[in-house]
Amino acid sequence: MPETNVATAPVVSVKPVVLPAPGRGTDLQVRVSAPATGRDLPVIVFSHGFGWSMDGYAPLADHWAAAGFVVVQPTHLDSRTLGLPADDPRTPLIWRIRVDDLKRVLDGLDLVEAAVPGLAGRLDRSRIAVAGHSWGAQTASTLLGARVLDAEGVPGEDMSDPRVTAGVLLALTGRGGDDLSPFAAEHFPFMNPSFDGMTAPALVIAGDADRSPLSVRGPDWFTDPYFLSPGSKSLLTLFGAEHSLGGIPGYGVAETTDESPERVALIQRLSTAYLRSALYPEDAAWLEACSDLEGDPQPLGKIQNR
């Protein structure tokens, strides 16, 4: 993977790129951000949190694209931009449609390439990662092997995708069952994950001040995906971070309760380093980033690896 100066690398961004989606009710719209130069570019498919759209998460998408990744951001059906009524028959199925959206992006990479001037033939389709925040992290985790347990605790369908080889899971919710608040248990039955099959390498990012109304537990709930999944995993715990992790959904957005440009910058650097090393095992970027954080006299977080 070529080195890229993330401070100056030009980025091309195109939206909406429309991917046909028969049976979905509306075609899938995505935003594509890519470095203007370079070849054999790895791909990140990013799933937004509840209510957001392809226009969110610029602090991550822009940074990753400038660092040499092609970033594809679908707009899921729960987006406020679509205004889907609560009584729409698709509403109970949105969590599954979200997963289908990510796979539809992977199926439609030819269309993605063709829609961005100069991008054709520049993707490395052997190096694909998924990423997501909050509900989007749950969506992304299913492609890495996480499954949903039914009321009897039996794992549901395996929706993993072999085309995806790594992930970055930001503020991913933990176990369901008794760990859910009564409201979450009643309204979100899909929030009952099993991480037993989430074998693909992933970086889990959690805030140690992220207290969710969806769980009766504290911020440690968001570390479950690291501790309860097998295989190679890393956990970045951010000190003082709440659910927006310092502001990753966007610059100055109302949902950010813990604005911290320094924390966002750390996530940018560490997630980029992780993906470089996960997709290119010979790349030492992650080891170097871990060493830098460990040597920081006033660190913003801590890293655990296994």
Coordinates of C-alpha atoms in Angstrom, one line a residue:
M1 CA 0.0 0.0 0.0
P2 CA 1.6 3.3 -1.0
E3 CA 2.3 5.9 1.6
T4 CA 0.0 8.9 1.5
N5 CA 0.3 12.3 3.1
V6 CA -3.1 12.6 4.7
A7 CA -2.6 16.3 5.2
T8 CA -2.4 17.1 1.5
A9 CA -3.6 14.0 -0.5
P10 CA -6.5 15.1 -2.8
V11 CA -9.7 13.2 -2.5
V12 CA -12.5 12.8 -5.0
S13 CA -16.0 12.3 -3.6
V14 CA -19.1 11.5 -5.6
K15 CA -22.8 11.2 -4.5
P16 CA -25.3 9.8 -5.0
V17 CA -24.1 6.7 -6.7
V18 CA -27.3 4.6 -7.1
L19 CA -27.2 0.9 -6.9
P20 CA -30.3 -1.0 -8.0
A21 CA -32.0 -2.7 -5.2
P22 CA -35.1 -4.7 -6.3
G23 CA -37.4 -5.5 -3.5
R24 CA -35.9 -2.9 -1.1
G25 CA -38.5 -0.3 -1.9
T26 CA -36.0 2.3 -2.9
D27 CA -32.7 1.9 -4.6
L28 CA -29.5 2.1 -2.5
Q29 CA -27.7 5.5 -2.6
V30 CA -24.1 5.6 -1.6
R31 CA -21.3 8.2 -1.3
V32 CA -17.9 7.2 -2.7
S33 CA -14.7 8.9 -1.5
A34 CA -11.4 8.0 -3.1
P35 CA -7.8 9.3 -3.4
A36 CA -7.3 11.1 -6.7
T37 CA -4.2 9.1 -7.4
G38 CA -2.8 5.6 -6.7
R39 CA -3.6 2.1 -7.8
D40 CA -4.6 -1.2 -6.0
L41 CA -6.6 0.8 -3.5
P42 CA -8.2 -1.1 -0.6
V43 CA -11.9 -0.6 0.1
I44 CA -13.8 0.3 3.3
V45 CA -17.6 -0.1 3.4
F46 CA -18.9 2.1 6.2
S47 CA -22.3 1.7 7.9
H48 CA -23.7 4.8 9.6
G49 CA -25.5 4.9 13.0
F50 CA -29.2 5.3 13.5
G51 CA -30.7 8.1 11.5
W52 CA -27.6 9.2 9.7
S53 CA -26.8 8.9 6.0
M54 CA -24.0 8.7 3.5
D55 CA -23.3 12.4 4.3
G56 CA -22.2 11.7 7.8
Y57 CA -18.9 10.7 9.4
A58 CA -16.8 13.0 7.3
P59 CA -14.0 13.0 10.0
L60 CA -13.5 9.3 9.3
A61 CA -14.4 9.0 5.6
D62 CA -12.3 12.0 4.5
H63 CA -9.3 10.9 6.5
W64 CA -9.4 7.3 5.3
A65 CA -9.8 8.4 1.7
A66 CA -6.8 10.7 2.0
A67 CA -4.8 7.8 3.5
G68 CA -5.3 5.7 0.4
F69 CA -8.6 3.9 0.9
V70 CA -11.8 3.9 -1.2
V71 CA -14.6 4.6 1.2
V72 CA -18.2 3.6 0.3
Q73 CA -21.0 4.9 2.6
P74 CA -24.5 3.6 1.9
T75 CA -27.6 5.4 3.2
H76 CA -29.7 2.8 5.1
L77 CA -33.5 2.9 5.3
D78 CA -33.5 4.3 8.9
S79 CA -31.8 7.5 7.6
R80 CA -33.7 10.6 8.5
T81 CA -33.2 11.7 4.9
L82 CA -35.6 9.0 3.8
G83 CA -38.3 9.6 6.4
L84 CA -39.5 6.0 6.6
P85 CA -42.7 5.8 8.7
A86 CA -42.5 3.8 11.9
D87 CA -45.4 1.7 10.6
D88 CA -43.7 0.9 7.3
P89 CA -43.7 -2.9 6.9
R90 CA -39.9 -2.8 6.3
T91 CA -39.2 -1.2 9.7
P92 CA -38.9 -4.5 11.7
L93 CA -36.5 -5.8 9.0
I94 CA -34.3 -2.8 8.7
W95 CA -31.5 -4.5 10.7
R96 CA -31.4 -7.2 8.1
I97 CA -31.8 -4.8 5.2
R98 CA -28.8 -2.9 6.5
V99 CA -26.7 -6.1 6.2
D100 CA -28.0 -6.6 2.6
D101 CA -27.0 -3.0 1.9
L102 CA -23.4 -3.6 2.7
K103 CA -23.4 -6.8 0.6
R104 CA -25.1 -4.9 -2.2
V105 CA -22.1 -2.5 -2.2
L106 CA -19.7 -5.4 -2.5
D107 CA -21.8 -6.9 -5.3
G108 CA -21.9 -3.5 -7.1
L109 CA -18.2 -2.5 -7.0
D110 CA -18.2 -2.3 -10.8
L111 CA -20.9 0.4 -10.6
V112 CA -19.0 2.1 -7.9
E113 CA -15.9 2.2 -10.0
A114 CA -17.7 3.5 -13.1
A115 CA -19.5 6.3 -11.2
V116 CA -16.3 8.0 -10.0
P117 CA -14.2 9.6 -12.7
G118 CA -10.8 8.0 -13.0
L119 CA -11.5 5.3 -10.5
A120 CA -12.1 2.4 -12.9
G121 CA -9.5 -0.4 -12.5
R122 CA -7.9 1.1 -9.4
L123 CA -9.6 -1.0 -6.7
D124 CA -7.9 -3.9 -4.9
R125 CA -10.9 -6.2 -4.4
S126 CA -8.9 -8.7 -2.4
R127 CA -8.5 -6.1 0.4
I128 CA -11.9 -5.1 1.8
A129 CA -12.8 -4.0 5.3
V130 CA -16.1 -3.0 6.9
A131 CA -16.6 -0.3 9.5
G132 CA -19.5 1.2 11.4
H133 CA -20.6 3.2 14.3
S134 CA -23.3 2.2 16.9
W135 CA -26.1 0.4 14.9
G136 CA -23.7 0.6 12.0
A137 CA -21.1 -1.3 13.9
Q138 CA -23.6 -4.1 14.6
T139 CA -24.4 -4.1 10.9
A140 CA -20.7 -4.4 10.0
S141 CA -20.1 -7.0 12.7
T142 CA -22.4 -9.5 11.0
L143 CA -20.2 -9.5 7.9
L144 CA -17.3 -10.4 10.2
G145 CA -19.3 -13.4 11.7
A146 CA -21.4 -12.0 14.5
R147 CA -24.9 -13.6 14.6
V148 CA -28.2 -12.8 16.3
L149 CA -29.6 -15.1 18.9
D150 CA -33.3 -15.9 19.0
A151 CA -35.5 -15.9 22.1
E152 CA -34.2 -19.4 22.9
G153 CA -30.6 -18.4 22.5
V154 CA -30.1 -20.2 19.2
P155 CA -27.9 -18.4 16.7
G156 CA -29.6 -17.2 13.6
E157 CA -28.4 -17.0 10.1
D158 CA -24.7 -16.7 9.4
M159 CA -24.5 -13.5 7.3
S160 CA -20.7 -13.3 7.2
D161 CA -19.0 -12.4 3.9
P162 CA -15.7 -14.0 2.9
R163 CA -14.9 -10.9 0.8
V164 CA -14.4 -8.9 4.0
T165 CA -11.2 -9.6 5.8
A166 CA -11.1 -6.9 8.6
G167 CA -13.2 -4.4 10.5
V168 CA -13.3 -1.3 12.7
L169 CA -16.3 -1.4 15.1
L170 CA -17.0 1.9 16.8
A171 CA -19.3 1.9 19.9
L172 CA -20.6 -1.6 19.1
T173 CA -23.2 -2.7 21.6
G174 CA -22.6 -5.8 23.8
R175 CA -24.6 -8.8 24.9
G176 CA -28.4 -8.9 24.9
G177 CA -30.6 -10.8 27.1
D178 CA -30.6 -9.7 30.7
D179 CA -28.0 -7.0 29.9
L180 CA -30.6 -5.0 27.9
S181 CA -32.9 -2.4 29.4
P182 CA -36.6 -3.4 29.3
F183 CA -37.2 -0.9 26.5
A184 CA -34.4 -2.3 24.3
A185 CA -35.5 -5.9 25.0
E186 CA -39.1 -5.1 24.0
H187 CA -38.3 -3.0 20.9
F188 CA -35.0 -4.3 19.5
P189 CA -35.0 -8.1 19.6
F190 CA -32.2 -8.1 17.1
M191 CA -29.9 -6.7 19.8
N192 CA -29.1 -10.1 21.1
P193 CA -25.7 -10.9 19.5
S194 CA -23.4 -13.9 19.6
F195 CA -19.8 -13.0 18.9
D196 CA -18.7 -16.7 19.0
G197 CA -18.3 -16.7 15.2
M198 CA -16.8 -13.3 14.8
T199 CA -13.5 -14.7 13.8
A200 CA -12.3 -12.0 11.4
P201 CA -9.7 -9.5 12.7
A202 CA -11.3 -6.3 14.1
L203 CA -10.5 -3.2 16.0
V204 CA -13.2 -2.5 18.7
I205 CA -13.3 1.1 19.8
A206 CA -15.2 1.9 23.0
G207 CA -15.6 5.0 25.3
D208 CA -15.2 4.5 29.0
A209 CA -17.9 7.1 29.6
D210 CA -20.4 5.7 27.1
R211 CA -23.5 4.9 29.2
S212 CA -26.3 3.6 27.0
P213 CA -30.0 3.7 27.9
L214 CA -30.2 0.4 26.0
S215 CA -28.3 -1.5 28.6
V216 CA -28.5 -2.0 32.4
R217 CA -24.7 -2.2 32.4
G218 CA -22.2 0.5 32.3
P219 CA -19.6 1.5 29.6
D220 CA -17.9 -1.9 29.8
W221 CA -20.9 -3.2 27.8
F222 CA -19.2 -1.9 24.7
T223 CA -16.1 -4.0 25.3
D224 CA -18.0 -7.3 25.0
P225 CA -17.3 -7.7 21.3
Y226 CA -13.6 -7.8 22.1
F227 CA -13.7 -10.1 25.1
L228 CA -16.4 -12.5 23.7
S229 CA -15.1 -13.0 20.2
P230 CA -12.4 -15.4 19.1
G231 CA -9.4 -14.7 16.8
S232 CA -7.2 -11.7 16.4
K233 CA -8.8 -8.6 18.0
S234 CA -7.7 -5.2 19.3
L235 CA -9.5 -3.0 21.7
L236 CA -9.1 0.8 22.0
T237 CA -10.7 2.2 25.1
L238 CA -11.0 6.0 25.0
F239 CA -10.8 7.8 28.3
G240 CA -13.8 10.1 28.9
A241 CA -15.4 9.2 25.6
E242 CA -19.2 9.0 25.2
H243 CA -21.2 7.5 22.4
S244 CA -20.0 9.9 19.7
L245 CA -16.4 9.1 20.7
G246 CA -15.4 12.8 20.5
G247 CA -17.3 13.7 17.4
I248 CA -16.9 11.1 14.7
P249 CA -20.4 11.5 13.2
G250 CA -19.5 15.0 12.0
Y251 CA -18.0 18.4 12.8
G252 CA -20.1 20.3 15.4
V253 CA -23.2 18.0 15.1
A254 CA -25.8 18.1 17.9
E255 CA -25.4 14.5 18.7
T256 CA -21.9 15.0 19.9
T257 CA -22.0 15.2 23.7
D258 CA -18.2 14.9 24.3
E259 CA -16.6 17.0 21.6
S260 CA -12.9 16.4 21.4
P261 CA -10.9 17.1 18.2
E262 CA -7.9 15.4 19.9
R263 CA -9.9 12.2 20.5
V264 CA -11.2 12.2 16.9
A265 CA -7.6 12.7 15.6
L266 CA -6.5 9.7 17.7
I267 CA -9.3 7.5 16.2
Q268 CA -8.3 8.7 12.7
R269 CA -4.7 7.7 13.2
L270 CA -5.2 4.5 15.0
S271 CA -8.0 3.1 12.8
T272 CA -5.9 3.9 9.7
A273 CA -2.9 2.2 11.1
Y274 CA -5.0 -0.8 12.2
L275 CA -6.5 -1.2 8.7
R276 CA -3.1 -0.9 7.0
S277 CA -1.7 -3.7 9.1
A278 CA -4.8 -5.9 9.0
L279 CA -5.1 -5.7 5.2
Y280 CA -1.3 -5.7 4.6
P281 CA 0.2 -8.0 7.2
E282 CA 3.8 -6.9 6.4
D283 CA 2.9 -3.3 7.3
A284 CA 4.1 -2.4 10.8
A285 CA 1.8 0.7 11.1
W286 CA -0.3 -0.8 13.9
L287 CA 2.6 -1.9 16.0
E288 CA 4.1 1.6 15.7
A289 CA 0.8 3.2 16.6
C290 CA 0.5 1.1 19.7
S291 CA 4.0 1.9 20.7
D292 CA 3.4 5.6 20.3
L293 CA 0.3 5.5 22.4
E294 CA 2.0 3.5 25.2
G295 CA 4.8 6.1 25.2
D296 CA 2.5 9.1 25.5
P297 CA 2.8 10.6 28.9
Q298 CA -0.8 11.8 28.7
P299 CA -2.6 9.2 26.6
L300 CA -6.2 9.6 25.5
G301 CA -6.8 5.9 25.7
K302 CA -5.3 2.5 26.0
I303 CA -4.9 -0.5 23.6
Q304 CA -5.3 -4.2 24.3
N305 CA -4.3 -6.8 21.6
R306 CA -4.8 -10.5 21.4

